[in-house]
Every structure is written in C-alpha cells, then in structure tokens.
Amino acid sequence: MKKPLMAGNWKMNKTIAESVSFVRMLKTAVSDVKDIEVLICPTFICVNAVYNEVKGSNINVGAQDLFWEEKGSFTGEVSAFMLKDAGCSYVLVGHSERRQHFGEVDKTVNKKVKAALLNDIVPIVCVGETLREREENTTFKVIEKQVKESLPDLSQEEASKLVIAYEPVWAIGTGKTATPQQAQEVHAFIRERYSQLYKDAADNVRILYGGSVKPDNISELMKQPDIDGGLVGGASLEVESFVKLVKHSKN
Ligand code: 13P
C-alpha cells in the first residue's frame, strides 16, 4: 500500500529564521498525522536548520536540486552526499523551473536521480508539459519522452523507491489547476509508460500532482486513483494552508 506524500516546495522563499519558525509550528500541527508523509523542501542554506528543528518528528526534509558528483571543483554546486549529511531524505530533480531557467535536460536529470539513489535520498522527478505543448496536443508525447529519457537504467528496486511528480507548467503559480480528470489521465499514462520500463515498480511508484494545489481543490485531486499526493508551491508557504493540505488524506 502506497503512503501518500504531501510535499512543500518553498522555491526561493524564506530566511533561515522564517523556515525554522514555520516548521516549529508545522511540527505541532501535524504531530498526529500518520497516514500521509509530510515533506518540506527549503532552500539549500535552510536545509540543515530545518532538519535540526524537525528531527525525530514526522516531517521529512528535502532539497530542491543537487549535483551528481560527490565533491570537487564544481563551484556553486551541492552533492547528494552533502545533502544526506545535512539531513535530506528527498530531493526534487528536474523541476520545470530548472528546465526553463537553468538548462536542465533529461540526461542531467537521470544523472542526478542516480546520484540521489546512491546516497539513499529519494528523488522526486518532475515532468510536465507547457501550455503550448498542451494546445498542440503533444502532452503525452512530451511526458513519454521525459519519463523515458530522465529515468533509464535503474534497477527495479531503485525504480520503485523514487517518486514522480506531474506538474503541468501552465498550472504552476497561475491559479489554473489541471482538472482532476486531466491530471488523472496523465498520471495513469505515466504509470503505464513506467510499467513498460519497470514492470514490478509501476504499481508502487508514487505519482504526485503539482500546479496550483490549494486546500479547496485537494480533495478532488486526491480522489483520483493514480494521484498519490501533492507537490505544492504557493500554498506550502503558509502554515495554515499547508496543514489543510496535509490533513486531507485518502480514505
Ligand atoms: P504552485 O503550487 O505555486 O503552483 O507551484 C507548484 C510547484 O511548482 C511545486 O513544485
């Protein structure tokens, strides 16, 4: 049985003091939650402070990116090994903002996924089409390419550990959520394509939906059979709305 995951991607928001104060409140508010995994992904510089605050609680900490080498002359980069040391158990890989603004491509996503798994960090691999691609009816083609090219050459065990996030680019930060039906359609497609690559893992892999997830649309999204949680930007920045999202769980 897959445990749903509710993940907050804080993007480039919050100072160290703000991050720590947020998770201090969150820790109390979700201490009774058992049926859903809770994850916060702060900026690199806040990861360790957040980890120290939530250690021993039911909140997990993740980073928003990583570099695949372990150490060396790679100015500005942070390795999976270092993220593990700082307390991360998850890491986002291939977020559309990294693909759009920082030249991330499927090949580098794959390298990062492997580095994360090697260091016992669960990668959350993001895929999603742009508005133009949806309007041109190439959504499935784009998603298939991203899944196949960013996730090749894994063992069945590795393949069942990772998490996939479907984030339609047109729904990120725009207030336009994919309808539950639109999201379900793509989630089911991702699972089916993933089963062609990793037959045994596809049933167990968690597929999160991201893109304007809010307290008032989470229930309908979570009712869909292939939606196993959320990857949340804006609504994860306020304790109250994030707690509402966490407290929704599949019956
Ligand atoms: P919003 O929830 O702000 O649309 O952001 C989604 C996202 O990009 C999460 O990774």
PDB file of C-alpha atoms and ligand atoms in Angstrom:
ATOM      1  CA  MET A   1       0.000   0.000   0.000  1.00  0.00           C
ATOM      2  CA  LYS A   2       1.466   3.350  -1.031  1.00  0.00           C
ATOM      3  CA  LYS A   3       1.591   6.041   1.610  1.00  0.00           C
ATOM      4  CA  PRO A   4       0.543   9.390   0.101  1.00  0.00           C
ATOM      5  CA  LEU A   5       3.097  12.189   0.207  1.00  0.00           C
ATOM      6  CA  MET A   6       2.383  15.894   0.671  1.00  0.00           C
ATOM      7  CA  ALA A   7       5.458  17.917  -0.253  1.00  0.00           C
ATOM      8  CA  GLY A   8       6.012  21.657   0.088  1.00  0.00           C
ATOM      9  CA  ASN A   9       8.420  23.173  -2.426  1.00  0.00           C
ATOM     10  CA  TRP A  10       9.359  26.519  -0.967  1.00  0.00           C
ATOM     11  CA  LYS A  11      11.355  27.516  -4.065  1.00  0.00           C
ATOM     12  CA  MET A  12      13.446  30.675  -3.403  1.00  0.00           C
ATOM     13  CA  ASN A  13      11.489  31.796  -0.338  1.00  0.00           C
ATOM     14  CA  LYS A  14      12.068  32.175   3.411  1.00  0.00           C
ATOM     15  CA  THR A  15      15.091  33.079   5.511  1.00  0.00           C
ATOM     16  CA  ILE A  16      16.612  30.646   7.995  1.00  0.00           C
ATOM     17  CA  ALA A  17      14.624  32.183  10.871  1.00  0.00           C
ATOM     18  CA  GLU A  18      11.369  32.052   8.882  1.00  0.00           C
ATOM     19  CA  SER A  19      11.975  28.458   7.835  1.00  0.00           C
ATOM     20  CA  VAL A  20      12.676  27.291  11.371  1.00  0.00           C
ATOM     21  CA  SER A  21       9.718  29.129  12.814  1.00  0.00           C
ATOM     22  CA  PHE A  22       7.429  27.633  10.132  1.00  0.00           C
ATOM     23  CA  VAL A  23       8.453  24.034  10.811  1.00  0.00           C
ATOM     24  CA  ARG A  24       8.231  24.565  14.562  1.00  0.00           C
ATOM     25  CA  MET A  25       4.534  25.375  14.116  1.00  0.00           C
ATOM     26  CA  LEU A  26       4.024  22.696  11.493  1.00  0.00           C
ATOM     27  CA  LYS A  27       5.567  20.038  13.741  1.00  0.00           C
ATOM     28  CA  THR A  28       2.915  20.607  16.400  1.00  0.00           C
ATOM     29  CA  ALA A  29       0.080  20.909  13.918  1.00  0.00           C
ATOM     30  CA  VAL A  30       0.793  17.610  12.144  1.00  0.00           C
ATOM     31  CA  SER A  31       2.110  15.551  15.064  1.00  0.00           C
ATOM     32  CA  ASP A  32      -0.982  13.314  14.947  1.00  0.00           C
ATOM     33  CA  VAL A  33      -0.729  12.644  11.205  1.00  0.00           C
ATOM     34  CA  LYS A  34       0.203   9.056  10.421  1.00  0.00           C
ATOM     35  CA  ASP A  35      -1.460   8.182   7.154  1.00  0.00           C
ATOM     36  CA  ILE A  36       0.396  10.675   4.974  1.00  0.00           C
ATOM     37  CA  GLU A  37       4.069  11.500   4.658  1.00  0.00           C
ATOM     38  CA  VAL A  38       4.980  15.171   5.107  1.00  0.00           C
ATOM     39  CA  LEU A  39       7.914  16.793   3.346  1.00  0.00           C
ATOM     40  CA  ILE A  40       9.340  20.302   3.282  1.00  0.00           C
ATOM     41  CA  CYS A  41      11.889  21.374   0.670  1.00  0.00           C
ATOM     42  CA  PRO A  42      13.528  24.656   1.749  1.00  0.00           C
ATOM     43  CA  THR A  43      16.463  26.386   0.046  1.00  0.00           C
ATOM     44  CA  PHE A  44      19.876  24.740   0.407  1.00  0.00           C
ATOM     45  CA  ILE A  45      21.001  27.135   3.108  1.00  0.00           C
ATOM     46  CA  CYS A  46      17.972  26.370   5.293  1.00  0.00           C
ATOM     47  CA  VAL A  47      18.006  22.590   4.935  1.00  0.00           C
ATOM     48  CA  ASN A  48      20.153  21.824   7.961  1.00  0.00           C
ATOM     49  CA  ALA A  49      18.458  24.289  10.295  1.00  0.00           C
ATOM     50  CA  VAL A  50      15.069  22.876   9.303  1.00  0.00           C
ATOM     51  CA  TYR A  51      16.334  19.337   9.770  1.00  0.00           C
ATOM     52  CA  ASN A  52      17.574  20.131  13.289  1.00  0.00           C
ATOM     53  CA  GLU A  53      14.153  21.526  14.171  1.00  0.00           C
ATOM     54  CA  VAL A  54      12.140  18.554  12.847  1.00  0.00           C
ATOM     55  CA  LYS A  55      14.498  15.721  13.808  1.00  0.00           C
ATOM     56  CA  GLY A  56      12.505  12.950  15.495  1.00  0.00           C
ATOM     57  CA  SER A  57       9.158  14.281  14.206  1.00  0.00           C
ATOM     58  CA  ASN A  58       7.089  13.015  11.265  1.00  0.00           C
ATOM     59  CA  ILE A  59       8.360  15.777   8.960  1.00  0.00           C
ATOM     60  CA  ASN A  60      10.924  14.944   6.285  1.00  0.00           C
ATOM     61  CA  VAL A  61      13.327  17.406   4.722  1.00  0.00           C
ATOM     62  CA  GLY A  62      14.288  17.606   1.068  1.00  0.00           C
ATOM     63  CA  ALA A  63      16.368  19.810  -1.203  1.00  0.00           C
ATOM     64  CA  GLN A  64      15.281  21.398  -4.475  1.00  0.00           C
ATOM     65  CA  ASP A  65      18.203  20.241  -6.628  1.00  0.00           C
ATOM     66  CA  LEU A  66      21.620  18.540  -6.440  1.00  0.00           C
ATOM     67  CA  PHE A  67      24.734  17.909  -8.482  1.00  0.00           C
ATOM     68  CA  TRP A  68      25.716  14.355  -9.397  1.00  0.00           C
ATOM     69  CA  GLU A  69      29.422  14.388  -8.478  1.00  0.00           C
ATOM     70  CA  GLU A  70      30.288  13.685  -4.849  1.00  0.00           C
ATOM     71  CA  LYS A  71      32.810  16.504  -4.348  1.00  0.00           C
ATOM     72  CA  GLY A  72      35.441  18.566  -6.169  1.00  0.00           C
ATOM     73  CA  SER A  73      35.848  21.659  -8.299  1.00  0.00           C
ATOM     74  CA  PHE A  74      32.214  22.419  -9.130  1.00  0.00           C
ATOM     75  CA  THR A  75      31.713  25.962  -7.884  1.00  0.00           C
ATOM     76  CA  GLY A  76      28.234  26.661  -6.630  1.00  0.00           C
ATOM     77  CA  GLU A  77      27.068  23.048  -6.610  1.00  0.00           C
ATOM     78  CA  VAL A  78      25.883  20.781  -3.782  1.00  0.00           C
ATOM     79  CA  SER A  79      26.180  16.981  -3.917  1.00  0.00           C
ATOM     80  CA  ALA A  80      23.808  14.226  -2.832  1.00  0.00           C
ATOM     81  CA  PHE A  81      26.428  13.167  -0.294  1.00  0.00           C
ATOM     82  CA  MET A  82      26.317  16.663   1.258  1.00  0.00           C
ATOM     83  CA  LEU A  83      22.525  16.765   1.227  1.00  0.00           C
ATOM     84  CA  LYS A  84      22.413  13.466   3.076  1.00  0.00           C
ATOM     85  CA  ASP A  85      24.860  14.850   5.627  1.00  0.00           C
ATOM     86  CA  ALA A  86      22.623  17.924   6.090  1.00  0.00           C
ATOM     87  CA  GLY A  87      19.549  15.776   6.809  1.00  0.00           C
ATOM     88  CA  CYS A  88      17.797  15.394   3.466  1.00  0.00           C
ATOM     89  CA  SER A  89      15.841  12.257   2.730  1.00  0.00           C
ATOM     90  CA  TYR A  90      14.294  13.596  -0.504  1.00  0.00           C
ATOM     91  CA  VAL A  91      15.409  15.825  -3.362  1.00  0.00           C
ATOM     92  CA  LEU A  92      13.490  17.426  -6.245  1.00  0.00           C
ATOM     93  CA  VAL A  93      15.026  16.740  -9.636  1.00  0.00           C
ATOM     94  CA  GLY A  94      14.188  18.300 -12.984  1.00  0.00           C
ATOM     95  CA  HIS A  95      11.641  20.819 -11.731  1.00  0.00           C
ATOM     96  CA  SER A  96      10.241  22.753 -14.687  1.00  0.00           C
ATOM     97  CA  GLU A  97      11.723  25.987 -13.332  1.00  0.00           C
ATOM     98  CA  ARG A  98      15.159  24.365 -13.517  1.00  0.00           C
ATOM     99  CA  ARG A  99      14.416  23.084 -17.003  1.00  0.00           C
ATOM    100  CA  GLN A 100      13.139  26.532 -18.087  1.00  0.00           C
ATOM    101  CA  HIS A 101      15.657  28.874 -16.477  1.00  0.00           C
ATOM    102  CA  PHE A 102      18.766  26.781 -15.790  1.00  0.00           C
ATOM    103  CA  GLY A 103      19.163  24.463 -18.750  1.00  0.00           C
ATOM    104  CA  GLU A 104      18.182  21.228 -17.021  1.00  0.00           C
ATOM    105  CA  VAL A 105      17.629  18.409 -19.518  1.00  0.00           C
ATOM    106  CA  ASP A 106      16.537  14.765 -19.225  1.00  0.00           C
ATOM    107  CA  LYS A 107      20.104  13.497 -19.443  1.00  0.00           C
ATOM    108  CA  THR A 108      21.236  15.568 -16.440  1.00  0.00           C
ATOM    109  CA  VAL A 109      18.058  14.651 -14.575  1.00  0.00           C
ATOM    110  CA  ASN A 110      18.983  10.995 -14.990  1.00  0.00           C
ATOM    111  CA  LYS A 111      22.496  11.562 -13.582  1.00  0.00           C
ATOM    112  CA  LYS A 112      21.039  13.402 -10.603  1.00  0.00           C
ATOM    113  CA  VAL A 113      18.473  10.664  -9.967  1.00  0.00           C
ATOM    114  CA  LYS A 114      21.222   8.048  -9.841  1.00  0.00           C
ATOM    115  CA  ALA A 115      23.401  10.148  -7.527  1.00  0.00           C
ATOM    116  CA  ALA A 116      20.486  10.673  -5.152  1.00  0.00           C
ATOM    117  CA  LEU A 117      19.612   6.961  -5.033  1.00  0.00           C
ATOM    118  CA  LEU A 118      23.242   6.038  -4.484  1.00  0.00           C
ATOM    119  CA  ASN A 119      23.219   8.243  -1.394  1.00  0.00           C
ATOM    120  CA  ASP A 120      19.938   6.870  -0.116  1.00  0.00           C
ATOM    121  CA  ILE A 121      17.963  10.010  -0.958  1.00  0.00           C
ATOM    122  CA  VAL A 122      14.601   9.627  -2.677  1.00  0.00           C
ATOM    123  CA  PRO A 123      14.474  11.677  -5.880  1.00  0.00           C
ATOM    124  CA  ILE A 124      11.191  13.351  -6.818  1.00  0.00           C
ATOM    125  CA  VAL A 125      11.438  13.564 -10.572  1.00  0.00           C
ATOM    126  CA  CYS A 126       9.335  16.321 -12.120  1.00  0.00           C
ATOM    127  CA  VAL A 127       7.751  16.118 -15.557  1.00  0.00           C
ATOM    128  CA  GLY A 128       5.147  18.262 -17.267  1.00  0.00           C
ATOM    129  CA  GLU A 129       4.139  19.945 -20.496  1.00  0.00           C
ATOM    130  CA  THR A 130       3.989  23.649 -21.322  1.00  0.00           C
ATOM    131  CA  LEU A 131       0.780  25.415 -22.352  1.00  0.00           C
ATOM    132  CA  ARG A 132       1.922  25.435 -25.960  1.00  0.00           C
ATOM    133  CA  GLU A 133       2.590  21.703 -25.890  1.00  0.00           C
ATOM    134  CA  ARG A 134      -0.872  21.054 -24.429  1.00  0.00           C
ATOM    135  CA  GLU A 135      -2.510  23.269 -27.040  1.00  0.00           C
ATOM    136  CA  GLU A 136      -0.598  21.475 -29.789  1.00  0.00           C
ATOM    137  CA  ASN A 137      -1.851  18.141 -28.419  1.00  0.00           C
ATOM    138  CA  THR A 138       1.655  16.884 -27.707  1.00  0.00           C
ATOM    139  CA  THR A 139       1.217  16.426 -23.937  1.00  0.00           C
ATOM    140  CA  PHE A 140       1.532  12.638 -23.992  1.00  0.00           C
ATOM    141  CA  LYS A 141       4.467  12.684 -26.369  1.00  0.00           C
ATOM    142  CA  VAL A 142       6.325  15.200 -24.174  1.00  0.00           C
ATOM    143  CA  ILE A 143       5.602  13.289 -20.967  1.00  0.00           C
ATOM    144  CA  GLU A 144       6.606   9.974 -22.502  1.00  0.00           C
ATOM    145  CA  LYS A 145       9.931  11.424 -23.634  1.00  0.00           C
ATOM    146  CA  GLN A 146      10.612  12.955 -20.213  1.00  0.00           C
ATOM    147  CA  VAL A 147       9.799   9.703 -18.398  1.00  0.00           C
ATOM    148  CA  LYS A 148      11.813   7.512 -20.738  1.00  0.00           C
ATOM    149  CA  GLU A 149      14.833   9.777 -21.017  1.00  0.00           C
ATOM    150  CA  SER A 150      15.134  11.007 -17.465  1.00  0.00           C
ATOM    151  CA  LEU A 151      14.577   7.607 -15.885  1.00  0.00           C
ATOM    152  CA  PRO A 152      16.516   4.941 -17.805  1.00  0.00           C
ATOM    153  CA  ASP A 153      18.900   2.276 -16.470  1.00  0.00           C
ATOM    154  CA  LEU A 154      17.574   1.838 -12.957  1.00  0.00           C
ATOM    155  CA  SER A 155      17.163  -1.421 -11.071  1.00  0.00           C
ATOM    156  CA  GLN A 156      13.590  -2.485 -10.234  1.00  0.00           C
ATOM    157  CA  GLU A 157      14.342  -1.678  -6.604  1.00  0.00           C
ATOM    158  CA  GLU A 158      15.593   1.830  -7.401  1.00  0.00           C
ATOM    159  CA  ALA A 159      12.654   2.319  -9.731  1.00  0.00           C
ATOM    160  CA  SER A 160      10.128   1.602  -7.004  1.00  0.00           C
ATOM    161  CA  LYS A 161      11.807   3.922  -4.492  1.00  0.00           C
ATOM    162  CA  LEU A 162      11.647   7.109  -6.480  1.00  0.00           C
ATOM    163  CA  VAL A 163       8.706   9.479  -6.748  1.00  0.00           C
ATOM    164  CA  ILE A 164       7.413  11.115  -9.926  1.00  0.00           C
ATOM    165  CA  ALA A 165       5.699  14.498  -9.912  1.00  0.00           C
ATOM    166  CA  TYR A 166       3.439  15.583 -12.747  1.00  0.00           C
ATOM    167  CA  GLU A 167       3.464  19.367 -12.870  1.00  0.00           C
ATOM    168  CA  PRO A 168       1.863  20.907 -15.960  1.00  0.00           C
ATOM    169  CA  VAL A 169       3.920  24.057 -16.475  1.00  0.00           C
ATOM    170  CA  TRP A 170       0.790  26.079 -17.326  1.00  0.00           C
ATOM    171  CA  ALA A 171      -0.663  25.292 -13.898  1.00  0.00           C
ATOM    172  CA  ILE A 172       2.357  26.319 -11.821  1.00  0.00           C
ATOM    173  CA  GLY A 173       1.783  29.514  -9.879  1.00  0.00           C
ATOM    174  CA  THR A 174      -1.004  30.547 -12.243  1.00  0.00           C
ATOM    175  CA  GLY A 175      -4.028  29.569 -10.190  1.00  0.00           C
ATOM    176  CA  LYS A 176      -5.056  27.314 -13.097  1.00  0.00           C
ATOM    177  CA  THR A 177      -5.153  23.773 -11.767  1.00  0.00           C
ATOM    178  CA  ALA A 178      -5.479  20.844 -14.107  1.00  0.00           C
ATOM    179  CA  THR A 179      -8.936  19.382 -13.574  1.00  0.00           C
ATOM    180  CA  PRO A 180      -8.867  16.146 -11.567  1.00  0.00           C
ATOM    181  CA  GLN A 181      -9.735  14.331 -14.810  1.00  0.00           C
ATOM    182  CA  GLN A 182      -6.922  15.981 -16.779  1.00  0.00           C
ATOM    183  CA  ALA A 183      -4.463  15.142 -14.018  1.00  0.00           C
ATOM    184  CA  GLN A 184      -5.694  11.563 -13.626  1.00  0.00           C
ATOM    185  CA  GLU A 185      -5.409  10.989 -17.368  1.00  0.00           C
ATOM    186  CA  VAL A 186      -1.741  11.982 -17.375  1.00  0.00           C
ATOM    187  CA  HIS A 187      -0.961  10.164 -14.106  1.00  0.00           C
ATOM    188  CA  ALA A 188      -2.424   6.931 -15.484  1.00  0.00           C
ATOM    189  CA  PHE A 189      -0.399   7.430 -18.660  1.00  0.00           C
ATOM    190  CA  ILE A 190       2.807   7.960 -16.662  1.00  0.00           C
ATOM    191  CA  ARG A 191       2.185   4.790 -14.660  1.00  0.00           C
ATOM    192  CA  GLU A 192       1.501   2.817 -17.815  1.00  0.00           C
ATOM    193  CA  ARG A 193       4.677   4.057 -19.539  1.00  0.00           C
ATOM    194  CA  TYR A 194       6.680   3.484 -16.378  1.00  0.00           C
ATOM    195  CA  SER A 195       5.430  -0.105 -16.314  1.00  0.00           C
ATOM    196  CA  GLN A 196       6.957  -0.617 -19.750  1.00  0.00           C
ATOM    197  CA  LEU A 197      10.325   0.346 -18.265  1.00  0.00           C
ATOM    198  CA  TYR A 198       9.972  -1.139 -14.775  1.00  0.00           C
ATOM    199  CA  LYS A 199       7.165  -3.637 -14.684  1.00  0.00           C
ATOM    200  CA  ASP A 200       7.363  -4.520 -10.987  1.00  0.00           C
ATOM    201  CA  ALA A 201       7.803  -0.947  -9.789  1.00  0.00           C
ATOM    202  CA  ALA A 202       4.982   0.833 -11.591  1.00  0.00           C
ATOM    203  CA  ASP A 203       2.207  -0.130  -9.189  1.00  0.00           C
ATOM    204  CA  ASN A 204       4.209   1.086  -6.208  1.00  0.00           C
ATOM    205  CA  VAL A 205       5.711   4.269  -7.554  1.00  0.00           C
ATOM    206  CA  ARG A 206       4.081   7.363  -6.099  1.00  0.00           C
ATOM    207  CA  ILE A 207       2.986   9.979  -8.601  1.00  0.00           C
ATOM    208  CA  LEU A 208       2.354  13.438  -7.139  1.00  0.00           C
ATOM    209  CA  TYR A 209       0.359  16.199  -8.767  1.00  0.00           C
ATOM    210  CA  GLY A 210       1.711  19.765  -8.681  1.00  0.00           C
ATOM    211  CA  GLY A 211       0.360  23.031 -10.081  1.00  0.00           C
ATOM    212  CA  SER A 212      -1.823  25.410  -8.050  1.00  0.00           C
ATOM    213  CA  VAL A 213      -2.749  22.763  -5.461  1.00  0.00           C
ATOM    214  CA  LYS A 214      -4.868  24.547  -2.836  1.00  0.00           C
ATOM    215  CA  PRO A 215      -6.989  23.499   0.158  1.00  0.00           C
ATOM    216  CA  ASP A 216     -10.137  23.849  -1.953  1.00  0.00           C
ATOM    217  CA  ASN A 217      -9.050  21.542  -4.779  1.00  0.00           C
ATOM    218  CA  ILE A 218      -7.005  18.907  -2.944  1.00  0.00           C
ATOM    219  CA  SER A 219      -9.912  16.568  -2.116  1.00  0.00           C
ATOM    220  CA  GLU A 220     -10.993  16.063  -5.707  1.00  0.00           C
ATOM    221  CA  LEU A 221      -7.420  15.596  -6.853  1.00  0.00           C
ATOM    222  CA  MET A 222      -6.653  13.051  -4.140  1.00  0.00           C
ATOM    223  CA  LYS A 223      -9.754  11.037  -5.019  1.00  0.00           C
ATOM    224  CA  GLN A 224      -8.196  10.089  -8.344  1.00  0.00           C
ATOM    225  CA  PRO A 225      -6.800   6.554  -8.325  1.00  0.00           C
ATOM    226  CA  ASP A 226      -3.381   7.464  -9.742  1.00  0.00           C
ATOM    227  CA  ILE A 227      -2.739  10.612  -7.686  1.00  0.00           C
ATOM    228  CA  ASP A 228      -0.626   9.706  -4.676  1.00  0.00           C
ATOM    229  CA  GLY A 229      -0.024  13.139  -3.198  1.00  0.00           C
ATOM    230  CA  GLY A 230       0.838  16.717  -3.982  1.00  0.00           C
ATOM    231  CA  LEU A 231       3.877  18.867  -4.734  1.00  0.00           C
ATOM    232  CA  VAL A 232       2.876  22.312  -3.574  1.00  0.00           C
ATOM    233  CA  GLY A 233       4.442  25.720  -4.147  1.00  0.00           C
ATOM    234  CA  GLY A 234       2.420  28.768  -3.080  1.00  0.00           C
ATOM    235  CA  ALA A 235       0.060  27.023  -0.653  1.00  0.00           C
ATOM    236  CA  SER A 236       3.004  25.482   1.211  1.00  0.00           C
ATOM    237  CA  LEU A 237       4.328  28.885   2.269  1.00  0.00           C
ATOM    238  CA  GLU A 238       1.641  29.450   4.918  1.00  0.00           C
ATOM    239  CA  VAL A 239       1.359  27.019   7.823  1.00  0.00           C
ATOM    240  CA  GLU A 240      -2.426  27.114   7.813  1.00  0.00           C
ATOM    241  CA  SER A 241      -2.922  26.195   4.178  1.00  0.00           C
ATOM    242  CA  PHE A 242      -0.173  23.564   4.179  1.00  0.00           C
ATOM    243  CA  VAL A 243      -1.658  21.905   7.263  1.00  0.00           C
ATOM    244  CA  LYS A 244      -5.031  21.783   5.499  1.00  0.00           C
ATOM    245  CA  LEU A 245      -3.407  20.013   2.581  1.00  0.00           C
ATOM    246  CA  VAL A 246      -1.623  17.516   4.837  1.00  0.00           C
ATOM    247  CA  LYS A 247      -4.755  16.774   6.791  1.00  0.00           C
ATOM    248  CA  HIS A 248      -6.539  15.710   3.700  1.00  0.00           C
ATOM    249  CA  SER A 249      -5.826  12.039   3.147  1.00  0.00           C
ATOM    250  CA  LYS A 250      -7.186   9.219   1.079  1.00  0.00           C
ATOM    251  CA  ASN A 251      -9.938   7.356   2.934  1.00  0.00           C
TER     252      ASN A 251
HETATM  253  P1  13P B   1       2.296  26.262  -7.171  1.00  0.00           P
HETATM  254  O1  13P B   1       1.649  25.330  -6.176  1.00  0.00           O
HETATM  255  O2  13P B   1       2.640  27.587  -6.612  1.00  0.00           O
HETATM  256  O3  13P B   1       1.530  26.306  -8.443  1.00  0.00           O
HETATM  257  O4  13P B   1       3.722  25.591  -7.545  1.00  0.00           O
HETATM  258  C1  13P B   1       3.768  24.274  -7.936  1.00  0.00           C
HETATM  259  C2  13P B   1       5.178  23.807  -7.992  1.00  0.00           C
HETATM  260  O5  13P B   1       5.930  24.221  -8.859  1.00  0.00           O
HETATM  261  C3  13P B   1       5.642  22.883  -6.960  1.00  0.00           C
HETATM  262  O6  13P B   1       6.877  22.342  -7.272  1.00  0.00           O
END
